[in-house]
Amino acid sequence: PCSGHGGKRAARPRGGGPSPGSAAWSARMACARSVASWAPGRGFPSGRCRRRGGHRGVVARCSASSSTASSPYPEGDWRNEALAASLSDEGRKRREAAGRNHTYALKLAYDGEAYLGFQYQPKGKTVQGEVERALTKLTGHDREFLGMQASGRTDTGVHARGQILHFYTKEPVSDLERFHKSLNGIMPKDVRCMEVMRPHPAFHARFHAIRKTYHYFLDPRLVLDPFVRRHALHCGWKPPSVERLREAAAVFVGTHDFTSFSNKSRDKTLVRSPTRTIYRFDVVEQPDGLIRLEVEGNGFLYRMVRNMVGALMLAATGEDGKFTAEDLRDMLEGKDRGVAPMGAPPHGLFLHEVVYPAELLEWEPEEGITLSS
């Protein structure tokens, strides 16, 4: 078994996992198959899968959402099909055939200044590369077997407080608390694992996300604070009008085609609709003088948040009437990236939170069934 650590989720009995063919193994597979029977238009199965007890304060706030509707995603959303595929018997058989018997999820926080983004690169320092290096030492699995996937790829210089990723192991982690401590002991100090979770075996950090929240920090104070400069955009030379920031931010709220505010993806094989829904775009004045822009949506296109912030700054710092919220609306409806302003720099941006169906992230077998971890 892998050595391990899982802090706030370490309330389960320890010991070896159920052996294939045993009563406990059969019960686990029955539980997985009951959830696998879900399909768009049907609710998640009840009875054999329940919400974790004792963790609701932590999980509900950081990354889980209760699904009371027939599906956690809107009708017609591509994620319905992805979820059904993950939960199917075929998906389970693929994982078992590859020896990926156990699924774990991590919540990460990191300072992205020293990294070429999150995604692994053969020649370059990335967050994923550092996490995989630590996991390989702890589990003995190479990066191909681990199959790590994150909720999204943060760019060079972008930070995170709530990045979620998943990975697989062949054997169960014997001690989640020890695993958590060991992981942080190996990784560099600007990358921290905040929580280790044991989600549903079919959990996928990228495909199953319901919504994400990003924060962008502005420093409108006249004198640049040397202790804030790496994590907030200093604009004291021409501070933005908070009222105009709010007027402009309101333009983005709702369901729109965000072609004007997205760059072409680096992944040429990825084809996604440019339509996204922004649930809220709040402008918060902090007691320390910083301005925090909070944007929450069902998903974001490549560099979409930074491009929106760049447009907000143009609307909030320009001469009155030169570039207004209405101009921004026309730009959004024009669907032309060429006429939109330059995006904001990466160092003020944080991936703050990713939310998933509670039935997946807080999954736990039926009471009376003992799992190894």
XYZ file of C-alpha atoms in Angstrom:
373
model
C 0.000 0.000 0.000
C 1.001 3.616 -0.551
C 1.944 5.655 2.504
C -0.440 8.508 3.107
C -2.247 11.493 4.699
C -5.790 12.877 4.512
C -6.331 15.090 7.539
C -10.000 15.906 7.848
C -11.168 12.831 5.981
C -9.298 10.238 8.054
C -12.277 8.958 10.068
C -12.473 5.596 8.313
C -11.106 2.303 9.644
C -7.559 1.507 8.504
C -6.260 -1.726 7.140
C -6.086 -3.640 3.894
C -8.680 -3.180 1.161
C -11.380 -5.740 0.365
C -10.168 -8.585 -1.811
C -11.817 -9.246 -5.181
C -14.566 -11.799 -4.702
C -15.092 -10.980 -1.023
C -18.417 -9.754 0.367
C -16.986 -6.272 0.947
C -15.668 -6.126 -2.628
C -19.040 -7.202 -4.030
C -20.779 -4.568 -1.935
C -18.380 -1.879 -3.171
C -18.965 -2.857 -6.790
C -22.729 -2.874 -6.244
C -22.483 0.650 -4.868
C -20.449 1.810 -7.859
C -22.857 0.146 -10.273
C -25.867 1.772 -8.607
C -24.343 5.199 -9.220
C -23.288 4.094 -12.699
C -26.975 3.594 -13.542
C -27.399 7.372 -13.586
C -28.126 8.972 -16.940
C -29.216 12.490 -17.987
C -32.838 12.989 -17.037
C -32.605 10.737 -13.976
C -31.662 11.650 -10.448
C -28.606 10.279 -8.698
C -29.356 6.953 -6.990
C -29.988 7.047 -3.273
C -29.523 4.552 -0.492
C -26.140 3.060 -1.408
C -24.408 6.413 -1.779
C -24.718 9.185 0.760
C -23.050 12.426 1.749
C -20.090 12.206 4.078
C -20.820 13.018 7.664
C -18.696 15.394 9.697
C -17.183 17.252 6.727
C -20.032 19.349 5.402
C -18.621 22.595 6.710
C -15.355 22.049 4.842
C -16.527 20.357 1.668
C -19.722 22.292 0.961
C -17.756 25.525 1.124
C -14.776 24.524 -0.976
C -15.908 22.155 -3.655
C -19.177 20.239 -3.383
C -22.714 21.091 -4.391
C -25.839 19.104 -3.578
C -27.690 17.956 -6.699
C -31.430 18.052 -6.161
C -32.294 18.360 -9.855
C -32.431 15.409 -12.266
C -28.919 16.349 -13.431
C -26.179 18.550 -11.954
C -25.691 20.216 -15.362
C -28.069 22.092 -17.683
C -29.973 20.159 -20.326
C -27.863 19.732 -23.456
C -24.585 20.430 -21.625
C -21.708 18.220 -22.874
C -20.830 17.380 -19.275
C -24.004 15.282 -18.934
C -22.641 12.886 -21.527
C -19.172 12.945 -19.939
C -20.636 12.149 -16.511
C -22.748 9.302 -17.849
C -19.685 7.830 -19.587
C -17.597 8.084 -16.403
C -20.253 6.369 -14.314
C -20.984 3.611 -16.799
C -19.905 -0.011 -16.405
C -17.632 0.492 -19.401
C -15.834 3.347 -17.630
C -15.393 1.206 -14.519
C -14.053 -1.713 -16.558
C -11.496 0.524 -18.283
C -10.161 1.735 -14.938
C -9.991 -1.788 -13.534
C -8.307 -3.145 -16.662
C -5.614 -0.482 -16.344
C -5.103 -1.359 -12.666
C -6.444 2.024 -11.585
C -8.352 0.588 -8.654
C -8.490 3.644 -6.404
C -9.293 7.290 -7.098
C -8.084 10.213 -4.975
C -8.561 13.962 -5.242
C -6.388 16.811 -3.991
C -7.179 20.440 -3.297
C -4.121 22.566 -4.103
C -2.999 26.107 -3.387
C 0.021 27.514 -5.205
C 1.908 30.660 -6.097
C 2.255 30.512 -9.859
C 5.026 33.092 -10.254
C 7.834 30.560 -10.701
C 5.911 28.164 -12.947
C 5.090 27.866 -16.635
C 1.472 27.251 -15.741
C -0.141 24.180 -14.240
C 0.046 21.714 -17.135
C 3.041 19.385 -17.412
C 5.730 20.312 -19.936
C 8.722 18.091 -20.721
C 11.084 21.075 -20.619
C 9.906 23.546 -18.049
C 8.897 23.871 -14.415
C 5.151 23.374 -13.939
C 2.860 22.809 -10.985
C 1.659 19.484 -12.357
C 5.246 18.340 -12.804
C 6.047 19.048 -9.150
C 2.915 17.307 -7.865
C 3.482 14.265 -10.075
C 7.091 14.031 -8.929
C 5.920 13.887 -5.305
C 3.127 11.404 -6.037
C 5.534 9.137 -7.914
C 7.799 8.998 -4.863
C 4.875 8.167 -2.574
C 3.015 5.673 -4.752
C 5.681 4.190 -7.012
C 3.527 4.917 -10.076
C 4.765 6.864 -13.097
C 2.872 9.888 -14.401
C 1.129 7.842 -17.108
C -0.382 5.465 -14.551
C -1.312 8.273 -12.145
C -3.454 9.804 -14.912
C -3.593 13.166 -13.170
C -6.227 15.598 -14.406
C -6.957 19.041 -12.956
C -10.103 21.152 -13.056
C -8.351 23.489 -15.482
C -4.963 24.659 -16.723
C -3.864 27.872 -15.098
C -1.435 29.896 -17.229
C 2.094 31.024 -16.487
C 2.091 33.280 -13.436
C -1.517 32.528 -12.401
C -2.129 31.400 -8.816
C -4.646 29.097 -7.148
C -6.297 28.675 -3.786
C -8.707 25.931 -4.795
C -7.332 23.904 -7.705
C -8.778 20.381 -7.708
C -7.131 17.365 -9.318
C -7.570 13.612 -9.291
C -5.199 10.675 -9.714
C -5.269 6.887 -9.498
C -3.410 4.246 -7.527
C -3.293 0.482 -7.793
C -3.261 -0.093 -4.037
C -5.218 1.941 -1.474
C -3.519 4.668 0.516
C -3.087 3.076 3.938
C -2.906 6.295 5.961
C -4.368 9.480 4.435
C -3.019 11.713 7.195
C 0.520 10.511 6.719
C 0.135 10.747 2.944
C -0.945 14.402 3.228
C 2.043 15.314 5.379
C 4.465 13.414 3.169
C 3.132 15.048 0.021
C 3.659 18.548 1.405
C 7.065 17.521 2.690
C 8.215 16.592 -0.811
C 6.620 19.373 -2.860
C 8.174 22.867 -3.045
C 6.894 25.363 -0.499
C 5.026 27.449 -3.072
C 2.769 24.457 -3.812
C 0.638 23.094 -0.969
C -1.905 20.312 -0.745
C -4.737 21.698 1.391
C -6.854 18.563 1.469
C -6.803 14.909 0.384
C -10.172 13.441 -0.586
C -11.527 10.016 -1.490
C -14.228 10.757 -4.104
C -16.434 8.397 -6.096
C -14.216 6.031 -8.136
C -15.461 7.656 -11.381
C -14.720 11.225 -10.263
C -13.029 13.398 -12.902
C -11.720 16.811 -11.837
C -12.100 18.381 -15.265
C -15.261 16.862 -16.716
C -17.416 16.909 -13.578
C -16.960 20.526 -12.446
C -20.261 22.405 -12.109
C -18.866 25.924 -11.744
C -15.672 27.826 -11.003
C -14.828 31.074 -9.263
C -11.826 33.248 -10.062
C -10.576 36.258 -8.107
C -8.543 39.085 -9.605
C -6.862 41.596 -7.299
C -6.273 45.271 -8.078
C -4.113 47.607 -5.991
C -5.368 51.183 -6.611
C -3.234 52.744 -3.874
C -0.761 55.408 -4.942
C 2.345 53.696 -3.518
C 3.109 50.174 -4.671
C 3.155 47.756 -1.733
C 6.248 45.559 -2.244
C 4.551 42.722 -0.343
C 1.486 42.749 -2.624
C 3.104 43.456 -5.968
C 3.347 39.774 -6.981
C -0.344 39.051 -6.356
C -2.220 42.195 -7.376
C -2.174 44.547 -10.372
C -0.922 47.942 -9.227
C -2.957 50.729 -10.841
C -2.355 53.593 -8.405
C -1.117 55.811 -11.222
C -4.693 55.842 -12.553
C -7.057 54.165 -10.076
C -10.308 52.758 -11.493
C -13.743 54.060 -10.582
C -15.421 51.372 -8.486
C -18.851 52.467 -9.718
C -17.778 52.118 -13.346
C -16.122 48.787 -12.607
C -19.468 47.504 -11.326
C -21.387 48.855 -14.299
C -18.990 47.194 -16.723
C -18.870 43.895 -14.798
C -22.663 43.650 -14.958
C -22.448 43.450 -18.763
C -20.812 40.015 -18.548
C -23.409 38.477 -16.219
C -25.699 36.012 -17.988
C -25.279 33.586 -20.870
C -23.267 34.987 -23.780
C -20.965 34.078 -26.637
C -17.545 35.126 -25.290
C -15.626 34.890 -28.555
C -14.526 38.535 -28.164
C -12.945 37.753 -24.799
C -11.155 34.463 -25.426
C -7.842 33.678 -27.075
C -7.372 30.674 -29.319
C -6.695 27.591 -27.233
C -3.227 26.079 -27.257
C -4.910 22.688 -27.584
C -5.770 22.570 -31.297
C -7.788 19.357 -30.837
C -10.138 20.939 -28.301
C -13.333 22.324 -29.809
C -15.758 23.894 -27.344
C -18.720 26.198 -27.693
C -17.789 29.839 -26.936
C -21.024 30.221 -24.983
C -20.627 30.455 -21.220
C -22.810 31.537 -18.308
C -21.504 34.035 -15.764
C -23.525 33.803 -12.554
C -21.996 36.826 -10.874
C -19.199 39.347 -11.353
C -18.738 41.223 -8.072
C -16.473 44.158 -7.254
C -15.396 44.030 -3.609
C -13.547 46.836 -1.824
C -11.312 45.267 0.812
C -10.428 46.941 4.131
C -6.745 46.977 3.158
C -7.470 49.123 0.117
C -7.296 46.395 -2.528
C -10.152 45.737 -4.941
C -11.167 42.113 -5.461
C -12.987 41.126 -8.637
C -14.942 37.888 -8.137
C -16.295 36.121 -11.217
C -18.242 32.876 -11.015
C -19.384 30.879 -14.026
C -20.134 27.435 -15.373
C -16.805 27.454 -17.204
C -14.242 29.771 -18.779
C -12.510 29.926 -22.143
C -8.770 30.350 -22.612
C -7.682 33.625 -20.969
C -11.310 34.725 -20.717
C -11.066 36.103 -17.175
C -7.932 38.156 -17.861
C -9.469 39.541 -21.059
C -12.634 40.553 -19.214
C -10.595 42.257 -16.490
C -8.604 44.154 -19.127
C -11.869 45.452 -20.601
C -13.177 46.419 -17.153
C -10.039 48.439 -16.475
C -10.413 50.291 -19.764
C -14.022 51.159 -18.933
C -13.197 52.195 -15.349
C -10.036 54.258 -15.938
C -10.677 56.017 -19.242
C -12.162 59.450 -19.707
C -15.901 59.663 -19.034
C -17.821 58.687 -22.138
C -14.783 57.474 -24.074
C -15.369 53.763 -23.368
C -18.585 52.871 -21.547
C -20.417 49.770 -20.407
C -22.520 50.040 -23.557
C -19.395 49.969 -25.685
C -18.399 46.846 -23.796
C -21.791 45.302 -24.519
C -21.391 46.036 -28.247
C -17.941 44.447 -28.114
C -19.352 41.323 -26.476
C -22.115 41.019 -29.058
C -19.665 41.657 -31.913
C -17.867 38.328 -31.304
C -14.554 39.685 -32.583
C -11.446 39.187 -30.434
C -9.561 41.637 -32.650
C -11.450 44.674 -31.357
C -11.341 43.785 -27.653
C -8.648 45.336 -25.417
C -5.547 43.551 -24.173
C -6.006 41.197 -21.247
C -4.812 41.934 -17.727
C -1.464 40.447 -16.618
C -1.535 37.017 -14.942
C -0.106 37.801 -11.506
C -3.357 39.230 -10.091
C -5.435 36.165 -10.963
C -6.347 33.319 -8.607
C -8.391 30.179 -9.244
C -10.406 30.428 -6.045
C -12.939 27.597 -6.038
C -14.237 24.695 -8.112
C -17.608 23.123 -7.315
C -18.659 19.534 -8.041
C -21.761 17.407 -7.462
C -21.712 16.399 -3.807
C -22.742 12.883 -4.828
C -19.358 12.464 -6.500
C -16.954 14.362 -4.261
C -18.585 13.356 -0.972
C -19.369 9.803 -2.064
C -19.197 7.102 0.572
C -20.286 3.449 0.527
C -23.347 2.266 2.339
C -22.980 2.130 6.119
C -21.632 -1.168 7.299
C -19.248 -1.556 4.370
C -15.636 -1.115 5.462
C -13.123 0.275 2.983
C -9.377 0.369 3.435
C -9.081 4.122 3.191
